[in-house]
Amino acid sequence: AALASLPTDKPDLVLLDIGLPGMSGLDALPLIMESVPGTLVILITAFEEVKTVVSAMRGGAYDYVVKPIQMDMLNVSIRNALETIRLKKEVRQLQERYLRENLPVFIGESDAIQNVMDLVGQLAKSPDTPILILGETGTGKEYIAGAVHYLSPNYNGPLISVNCAAIPKELIESELFGYERGAFTGASTGGKKGMVEQASGGTLFLDEVGDLSMEAQSKLLRFLEEGEYYRVGGTRKHKVKVRIVSATNRNLPSLIAEGRFREDLYYRIAVLKVEVPSLNERREDILPIARHFLVEFAAKFGKQFTGISPEAEQALSSHRYKGNVRELRNTLERCVLIGKGPLLLLQDLALEANPQGSPCDGKAAAIHPGEGIHFPPLPPGGTDLPTAQEALERFYISEAVARTGGNESNAALLLGLNYHTFRYRRRRLGS
């Protein structure tokens, strides 16, 4: 009767005698812990036997007292337990408040994105139902995955992200499920936990799930169906509870028709679906997002920007964003870097010279002749194209270095290159 009442009553503290009729306290202990996780249990025993005490503490008991009971000792144990409970509740409340205030969300007030976030709030309530997030590149699918995790009952658990497209297909199985000692040449001597195991009790986010190999898809399907898996090179089954959230910008039904994605896996990962609208489908959010990035990058680069000029706002609002929010973010980062402030101006964006490409992107403008940039005509006798390319590259590198005051990191960012590639090209060209 006591066990049956636990899910309803949800006690904070249980005093449990070991010597009970029908079932010992040691047998009841794990049932209590499973029924009401977080409940503290103080065991009462008629004799202080080491094996009994060790077994009880390993089973999750908070404390124990020995008969005949001394009330002052019991009172101390109860007071300590209740103080522990109070502190745990306080920590949990602080965590929940922090998560509410720092929850990954989309900036914007459009109906399109508000509808998505309302849906996410509903779908996240389940702790283990798989969710598939669909959307173009750069729409922020990883933020949706974060919102699902932090709004779910699993928010205390880990959020582990896996970029399926970035892991070689021969390593994806060991990355997901781990491996045992000596499973293959170069394997760690102690074996390794896979990302599935690392995400136990939380959420596993499979980004670009459409790029998984057929073999990896098969093993993922088996895990989703059975909740069990083997490490590479292992013979022991592992079982974990974890929520799978997947994301892709690819058309999975088309991949299924081409035989490149398992239909049964699709239905397992797409029990619930969230479709993230592109930035071009929620254009009223462009300027709020741009202002957010303006503040972020002004602080990052130590610049004073108070806003965006009306002409620049008009250009940003009318631009087509092939890269969605990611493109807009990169645009603001580059333009804050080169802008003087206090307003972000139209010339900082350079949108007029590149209406179809990425704003403020020198490379994109350079490869679209006739769109505001003029090149000399091809001579009748032809030209040395490699030499012309080197001259153009040398010119842009010199311009970027001059514009950033010699800061190579910022110059590389301005040209869309990583730092090491920029330095190599600069040395090679003697710019």
Coordinates of C-alpha atoms in Angstrom, one line a residue:
A1 CA 0.0 0.0 0.0
A2 CA 2.8 2.4 0.8
L3 CA 4.6 1.7 -2.5
A4 CA 1.4 2.2 -4.4
S5 CA 0.8 5.6 -2.8
L6 CA 4.2 7.0 -3.7
P7 CA 3.6 8.3 -7.2
T8 CA 0.6 10.2 -5.9
D9 CA 1.9 11.4 -2.5
K10 CA 5.5 12.1 -3.7
P11 CA 7.1 12.3 -0.3
D12 CA 10.3 14.3 0.2
L13 CA 11.6 11.9 2.9
V14 CA 10.8 8.2 3.8
L15 CA 11.7 6.5 7.1
L16 CA 12.1 2.8 6.1
D17 CA 12.6 -0.1 8.5
I18 CA 14.7 -3.0 7.0
G19 CA 12.9 -5.7 9.0
L20 CA 9.4 -5.6 7.3
P21 CA 7.0 -8.4 6.7
G22 CA 6.6 -9.6 3.1
M23 CA 9.5 -7.5 1.7
S24 CA 12.6 -6.2 3.4
G25 CA 13.5 -2.6 3.4
L26 CA 16.5 -3.3 1.2
D27 CA 14.2 -4.8 -1.4
A28 CA 11.8 -1.8 -1.1
L29 CA 14.6 0.8 -1.4
P30 CA 15.2 0.6 -5.2
L31 CA 11.4 0.5 -5.8
I32 CA 11.0 3.8 -3.9
M33 CA 14.0 5.4 -5.7
E34 CA 12.5 4.4 -9.0
S35 CA 9.0 5.4 -8.2
V36 CA 9.9 8.9 -6.9
P37 CA 13.4 9.9 -8.0
G38 CA 14.9 12.4 -5.6
T39 CA 13.2 11.1 -2.5
L40 CA 15.5 10.7 0.4
V41 CA 15.4 7.5 2.5
I42 CA 16.6 7.0 6.0
L43 CA 16.8 3.3 6.9
I44 CA 16.1 1.9 10.3
T45 CA 17.8 -1.4 11.3
A46 CA 17.8 -3.5 14.5
F47 CA 21.5 -4.3 14.3
E48 CA 24.5 -2.5 12.9
E49 CA 25.8 -5.0 10.4
V50 CA 28.5 -3.7 8.0
K51 CA 27.1 -5.6 4.9
T52 CA 23.6 -4.3 5.5
V53 CA 24.8 -0.7 5.9
V54 CA 27.0 -0.8 2.8
S55 CA 24.2 -2.4 0.7
A56 CA 21.8 0.3 1.9
M57 CA 24.1 3.2 1.1
R58 CA 25.0 1.8 -2.3
G59 CA 21.3 1.4 -3.0
G60 CA 20.8 5.1 -2.6
A61 CA 19.8 5.5 1.1
Y62 CA 20.6 8.9 2.5
D63 CA 21.3 7.7 6.1
Y64 CA 20.6 5.0 8.6
V65 CA 19.8 4.8 12.3
V66 CA 20.2 1.8 14.6
K67 CA 17.6 0.4 17.1
P68 CA 16.9 1.1 19.8
I69 CA 16.2 4.5 18.4
Q70 CA 17.7 7.5 20.1
M71 CA 15.4 10.4 19.3
D72 CA 18.0 13.1 19.3
M73 CA 20.1 11.1 16.7
L74 CA 17.0 10.5 14.6
N75 CA 16.0 14.2 14.8
V76 CA 19.5 15.2 13.6
S77 CA 19.3 12.8 10.6
I78 CA 15.9 14.1 9.7
R79 CA 16.9 17.7 10.0
N80 CA 20.0 17.1 7.8
A81 CA 17.8 15.3 5.2
L82 CA 15.2 18.1 5.1
E83 CA 18.0 20.7 4.7
T84 CA 19.4 18.7 1.8
I85 CA 16.0 18.5 0.2
R86 CA 15.5 22.3 0.6
L87 CA 18.9 23.0 -1.0
K88 CA 18.1 20.7 -3.9
K89 CA 14.8 22.4 -4.5
E90 CA 16.5 25.8 -4.4
V91 CA 19.1 24.7 -6.9
R92 CA 16.4 23.3 -9.2
Q93 CA 14.4 26.5 -9.0
L94 CA 17.5 28.5 -9.9
Q95 CA 18.3 26.2 -12.8
E96 CA 14.8 26.5 -14.1
R97 CA 14.9 30.3 -13.9
Y98 CA 18.2 30.4 -15.6
L99 CA 17.0 28.1 -18.4
R100 CA 13.9 30.2 -18.9
E101 CA 16.0 33.4 -19.1
N102 CA 18.7 31.9 -21.3
L103 CA 16.6 29.6 -23.4
P104 CA 17.9 29.4 -27.0
V105 CA 15.2 31.3 -28.9
F106 CA 14.7 32.9 -32.3
I107 CA 14.8 36.7 -32.4
G108 CA 11.7 38.1 -34.2
E109 CA 8.0 38.6 -33.9
S110 CA 6.7 37.1 -37.1
D111 CA 3.8 34.7 -37.0
A112 CA 5.9 32.1 -38.8
I113 CA 8.6 31.9 -36.0
Q114 CA 6.2 32.4 -33.2
N115 CA 4.2 29.4 -34.5
V116 CA 7.4 27.3 -34.6
M117 CA 8.3 28.2 -31.0
D118 CA 4.8 27.4 -29.8
L119 CA 5.0 24.0 -31.5
V120 CA 8.4 23.4 -30.0
G121 CA 7.0 24.1 -26.5
Q122 CA 4.3 21.5 -27.0
L123 CA 6.5 18.8 -28.6
A124 CA 9.3 19.2 -26.0
K125 CA 7.1 18.0 -23.1
S126 CA 7.7 14.4 -24.0
P127 CA 11.1 13.2 -22.7
D128 CA 11.9 10.6 -25.3
T129 CA 9.8 11.0 -28.5
P130 CA 12.1 11.5 -31.5
I131 CA 11.8 14.9 -33.3
L132 CA 13.0 15.8 -36.9
I133 CA 13.8 19.4 -37.6
L134 CA 13.6 20.5 -41.3
G135 CA 14.8 23.7 -42.8
E136 CA 17.3 25.3 -45.2
T137 CA 20.9 25.8 -44.4
G138 CA 21.5 28.6 -41.9
T139 CA 17.9 28.8 -40.5
G140 CA 19.0 27.9 -37.0
K141 CA 18.0 24.3 -36.6
E142 CA 20.5 23.8 -33.9
Y143 CA 18.7 26.5 -31.8
I144 CA 15.5 24.6 -32.2
A145 CA 17.2 21.4 -30.9
G146 CA 18.5 23.4 -27.9
A147 CA 15.0 24.7 -27.2
V148 CA 13.6 21.2 -27.4
H149 CA 16.2 20.0 -24.9
Y150 CA 15.8 22.8 -22.4
L151 CA 12.0 22.8 -22.5
S152 CA 11.9 19.0 -22.0
P153 CA 11.9 17.0 -18.7
N154 CA 15.5 16.0 -19.8
Y155 CA 16.9 19.6 -19.3
N156 CA 19.1 18.4 -16.4
G157 CA 20.7 15.9 -18.7
P158 CA 23.4 16.6 -21.3
L159 CA 22.8 17.9 -24.8
I160 CA 25.2 16.2 -27.1
S161 CA 25.5 17.3 -30.8
V162 CA 26.8 15.2 -33.6
N163 CA 27.5 16.6 -37.1
C164 CA 26.9 13.5 -39.1
A165 CA 28.3 15.1 -42.3
A166 CA 31.6 16.0 -40.6
I167 CA 32.5 12.5 -39.3
P168 CA 34.0 10.0 -41.8
K169 CA 31.6 7.1 -42.5
E170 CA 34.1 4.6 -41.2
L171 CA 34.2 6.3 -37.8
I172 CA 30.5 7.2 -37.4
E173 CA 29.6 3.9 -35.6
S174 CA 32.4 4.2 -33.1
E175 CA 31.6 7.9 -32.5
L176 CA 27.9 7.2 -31.9
F177 CA 28.2 3.9 -29.9
G178 CA 31.8 3.9 -28.6
Y179 CA 34.3 1.1 -28.7
E180 CA 35.9 -1.4 -26.4
R181 CA 39.6 -1.7 -25.7
G182 CA 41.6 -3.1 -28.6
A183 CA 38.5 -2.9 -31.0
F184 CA 40.8 -1.6 -33.8
T185 CA 44.3 -0.3 -34.4
G186 CA 44.7 3.0 -32.6
A187 CA 41.8 2.4 -30.3
S188 CA 42.2 3.9 -26.8
T189 CA 43.5 1.3 -24.3
G190 CA 40.5 2.1 -22.0
G191 CA 37.9 2.0 -24.7
K192 CA 35.6 5.0 -25.3
K193 CA 32.0 6.0 -24.5
G194 CA 30.0 6.9 -27.6
M195 CA 28.0 10.0 -28.0
V196 CA 24.8 8.0 -27.4
E197 CA 26.1 7.0 -24.0
Q198 CA 27.4 10.5 -23.2
A199 CA 23.9 11.8 -23.9
S200 CA 22.2 9.3 -21.4
G201 CA 19.4 11.0 -19.6
G202 CA 19.4 13.9 -22.0
T203 CA 19.2 14.7 -25.7
L204 CA 21.3 13.5 -28.7
F205 CA 21.2 16.0 -31.6
L206 CA 22.0 14.4 -35.0
D207 CA 22.7 17.3 -37.3
E208 CA 22.7 16.6 -41.0
V209 CA 21.2 13.1 -40.4
G210 CA 20.6 12.8 -44.1
D211 CA 24.3 12.3 -44.6
L212 CA 24.6 9.1 -42.5
S213 CA 25.8 6.0 -44.4
M214 CA 23.4 3.2 -44.9
E215 CA 25.3 1.0 -42.4
A216 CA 25.2 3.7 -39.8
Q217 CA 21.5 4.2 -40.5
S218 CA 20.9 0.5 -39.8
K219 CA 22.6 0.6 -36.4
L220 CA 20.8 3.8 -35.5
L221 CA 17.5 2.2 -36.4
R222 CA 18.2 -0.8 -34.2
F223 CA 19.0 1.5 -31.3
L224 CA 15.8 3.5 -31.7
E225 CA 13.7 0.3 -31.9
E226 CA 15.3 -1.6 -29.0
G227 CA 17.0 1.2 -26.9
E228 CA 20.1 -1.1 -26.8
Y229 CA 23.4 -1.1 -28.6
Y230 CA 26.8 -2.7 -28.7
R231 CA 30.1 -0.8 -28.6
V232 CA 32.4 -1.5 -31.5
G233 CA 34.4 -4.7 -30.6
G234 CA 32.1 -5.4 -27.7
T235 CA 29.8 -8.3 -26.8
R236 CA 27.9 -6.7 -23.9
K237 CA 24.6 -4.9 -24.6
H238 CA 24.3 -1.3 -23.3
K239 CA 21.0 0.3 -22.6
V240 CA 20.4 4.1 -22.2
K241 CA 17.5 6.4 -22.1
V242 CA 18.0 9.4 -24.5
R243 CA 15.9 11.5 -26.7
I244 CA 16.9 11.7 -30.4
V245 CA 16.5 15.0 -32.2
S246 CA 17.6 15.0 -35.8
A247 CA 17.9 17.8 -38.4
T248 CA 18.5 18.0 -42.1
N249 CA 18.3 20.4 -45.0
R250 CA 17.9 17.6 -47.4
N251 CA 14.7 16.1 -48.9
L252 CA 14.6 12.7 -47.1
P253 CA 11.6 11.3 -49.1
S254 CA 13.7 11.9 -52.3
L255 CA 16.7 10.2 -50.7
I256 CA 14.4 7.3 -49.8
A257 CA 13.2 7.0 -53.4
E258 CA 16.8 7.0 -54.6
G259 CA 17.7 4.2 -52.1
R260 CA 20.0 6.4 -50.1
F261 CA 18.0 6.7 -46.9
R262 CA 16.1 4.0 -45.0
E263 CA 12.3 4.5 -45.0
D264 CA 11.9 2.7 -41.7
L265 CA 14.5 5.0 -40.1
Y266 CA 12.7 8.0 -41.5
Y267 CA 9.5 7.1 -39.8
R268 CA 11.4 6.4 -36.5
I269 CA 13.2 9.8 -36.4
A270 CA 10.2 11.8 -37.8
V271 CA 7.6 10.8 -35.2
L272 CA 7.3 14.6 -34.6
K273 CA 8.4 17.2 -37.2
V274 CA 9.3 20.9 -36.9
E275 CA 9.7 22.9 -40.1
V276 CA 11.8 26.1 -39.7
P277 CA 10.9 28.9 -42.1
S278 CA 13.7 30.5 -44.1
L279 CA 14.6 34.1 -43.4
N280 CA 13.1 35.2 -46.7
E281 CA 9.7 33.7 -45.4
R282 CA 9.8 36.0 -42.3
R283 CA 11.2 39.2 -43.7
E284 CA 9.7 41.3 -40.9
D285 CA 12.3 39.6 -38.6
I286 CA 15.4 40.7 -40.7
L287 CA 15.9 44.1 -39.0
P288 CA 15.4 42.9 -35.4
I289 CA 17.9 40.2 -36.1
A290 CA 20.3 42.7 -37.8
R291 CA 20.1 45.0 -34.8
H292 CA 20.8 42.2 -32.4
F293 CA 24.0 41.2 -34.4
L294 CA 25.0 44.9 -34.6
V295 CA 25.1 45.1 -30.8
E296 CA 26.9 41.8 -30.5
F297 CA 29.7 42.6 -33.0
A298 CA 30.1 46.2 -31.9
A299 CA 30.9 44.9 -28.4
K300 CA 33.2 42.1 -29.9
F301 CA 35.2 44.6 -32.0
G302 CA 35.1 47.5 -29.5
K303 CA 33.2 49.8 -31.8
Q304 CA 30.5 52.4 -31.1
F305 CA 27.5 51.7 -33.2
T306 CA 24.1 53.2 -32.3
G307 CA 22.0 51.9 -35.1
I308 CA 21.5 51.3 -38.8
S309 CA 20.9 54.1 -41.3
P310 CA 17.5 54.1 -43.1
E311 CA 19.2 53.4 -46.5
A312 CA 21.0 50.4 -45.0
E313 CA 17.8 49.1 -43.4
Q314 CA 16.1 49.3 -46.7
A315 CA 18.9 47.4 -48.4
L316 CA 19.0 44.7 -45.7
S317 CA 15.2 44.3 -45.8
S318 CA 15.0 43.9 -49.6
H319 CA 18.0 41.6 -49.9
R320 CA 17.5 37.9 -50.7
Y321 CA 19.3 35.7 -48.1
K322 CA 20.4 32.4 -49.6
G323 CA 22.3 31.6 -46.4
N324 CA 19.4 32.7 -44.2
V325 CA 20.2 33.9 -40.6
R326 CA 23.8 32.6 -40.9
E327 CA 24.3 34.8 -44.0
L328 CA 22.8 37.8 -42.2
R329 CA 25.0 37.2 -39.2
N330 CA 28.2 37.0 -41.3
T331 CA 27.1 40.1 -43.2
L332 CA 26.8 42.2 -40.0
E333 CA 30.0 40.8 -38.6
R334 CA 32.0 41.9 -41.6
C335 CA 30.3 45.2 -42.0
V336 CA 30.7 46.2 -38.3
L337 CA 34.4 45.3 -38.7
I338 CA 34.9 47.7 -41.6
G339 CA 32.3 50.3 -40.7
K340 CA 33.3 53.6 -38.9
G341 CA 30.0 54.1 -37.0
P342 CA 28.1 55.5 -35.2
L343 CA 25.5 54.3 -37.9
L344 CA 25.9 51.3 -40.1
L345 CA 25.8 52.8 -43.6
L346 CA 24.8 51.6 -47.0
Q347 CA 28.4 51.7 -48.2
D348 CA 29.4 49.5 -45.3
L349 CA 27.0 46.8 -46.7
A350 CA 28.1 47.2 -50.3
L351 CA 24.8 45.7 -51.4
E352 CA 24.4 47.9 -54.4
A353 CA 27.5 46.3 -56.0
N354 CA 26.2 42.8 -55.2
P355 CA 22.4 42.6 -55.2
Q356 CA 22.2 38.8 -55.7
G357 CA 25.1 37.6 -53.7
S358 CA 26.1 37.9 -50.1
P359 CA 26.3 41.5 -48.9
C360 CA 29.7 42.9 -48.0
D361 CA 31.4 39.9 -49.6
G362 CA 34.3 40.9 -51.9
K363 CA 34.7 37.5 -53.4
A364 CA 31.0 37.2 -54.3
A365 CA 31.1 40.6 -56.0
A366 CA 34.3 39.8 -57.9
I367 CA 32.9 36.6 -59.6
H368 CA 29.8 38.4 -60.9
P369 CA 31.0 40.6 -63.8
G370 CA 28.4 43.2 -64.9
E371 CA 26.8 43.6 -61.5
G372 CA 28.3 46.9 -60.6
I373 CA 32.0 45.9 -60.9
H374 CA 33.7 46.6 -64.2
F375 CA 36.6 44.5 -65.6
P376 CA 38.8 45.4 -68.6
P377 CA 37.8 43.7 -71.8
L378 CA 39.6 40.5 -73.0
P379 CA 42.5 41.6 -75.3
P380 CA 42.2 40.3 -79.0
G381 CA 45.3 38.2 -78.4
G382 CA 44.0 36.7 -75.1
T383 CA 45.4 37.1 -71.7
D384 CA 47.4 35.2 -69.0
L385 CA 44.5 34.3 -66.7
P386 CA 46.7 32.9 -63.8
T387 CA 48.6 36.2 -63.8
A388 CA 45.4 38.2 -63.8
Q389 CA 44.0 36.1 -61.0
E390 CA 47.1 36.6 -58.9
A391 CA 46.9 40.4 -59.5
L392 CA 43.3 40.5 -58.4
E393 CA 44.0 38.4 -55.3
R394 CA 47.0 40.5 -54.4
F395 CA 44.9 43.7 -54.8
Y396 CA 42.2 42.5 -52.4
I397 CA 44.6 41.2 -49.9
S398 CA 46.4 44.5 -49.8
E399 CA 43.1 46.4 -49.5
A400 CA 41.9 44.2 -46.7
V401 CA 45.2 44.6 -44.8
A402 CA 45.1 48.4 -45.2
R403 CA 41.4 48.6 -44.3
T404 CA 41.9 46.6 -41.0
G405 CA 45.1 48.5 -40.0
G406 CA 47.3 45.5 -40.6
N407 CA 45.3 43.1 -38.5
E408 CA 45.6 39.8 -40.4
S409 CA 42.8 38.0 -38.4
N410 CA 40.3 40.8 -39.3
A411 CA 41.6 41.0 -42.9
A412 CA 41.1 37.2 -43.3
L413 CA 37.6 37.6 -42.0
L414 CA 36.9 40.4 -44.4
L415 CA 37.9 38.1 -47.3
G416 CA 36.1 35.0 -46.1
L417 CA 39.3 33.1 -45.4
N418 CA 40.6 31.4 -42.3
Y419 CA 43.6 33.0 -40.7
H420 CA 46.2 30.3 -41.9
T421 CA 45.0 30.3 -45.5
F422 CA 45.1 34.1 -45.5
R423 CA 48.7 34.2 -44.2
Y424 CA 49.8 31.5 -46.7
R425 CA 48.4 33.4 -49.6
R426 CA 49.7 36.7 -48.5
R427 CA 53.3 35.3 -48.1
R428 CA 53.0 33.5 -51.5
L429 CA 51.9 36.7 -53.3
G430 CA 54.2 39.0 -51.4
S431 CA 51.3 41.3 -50.6

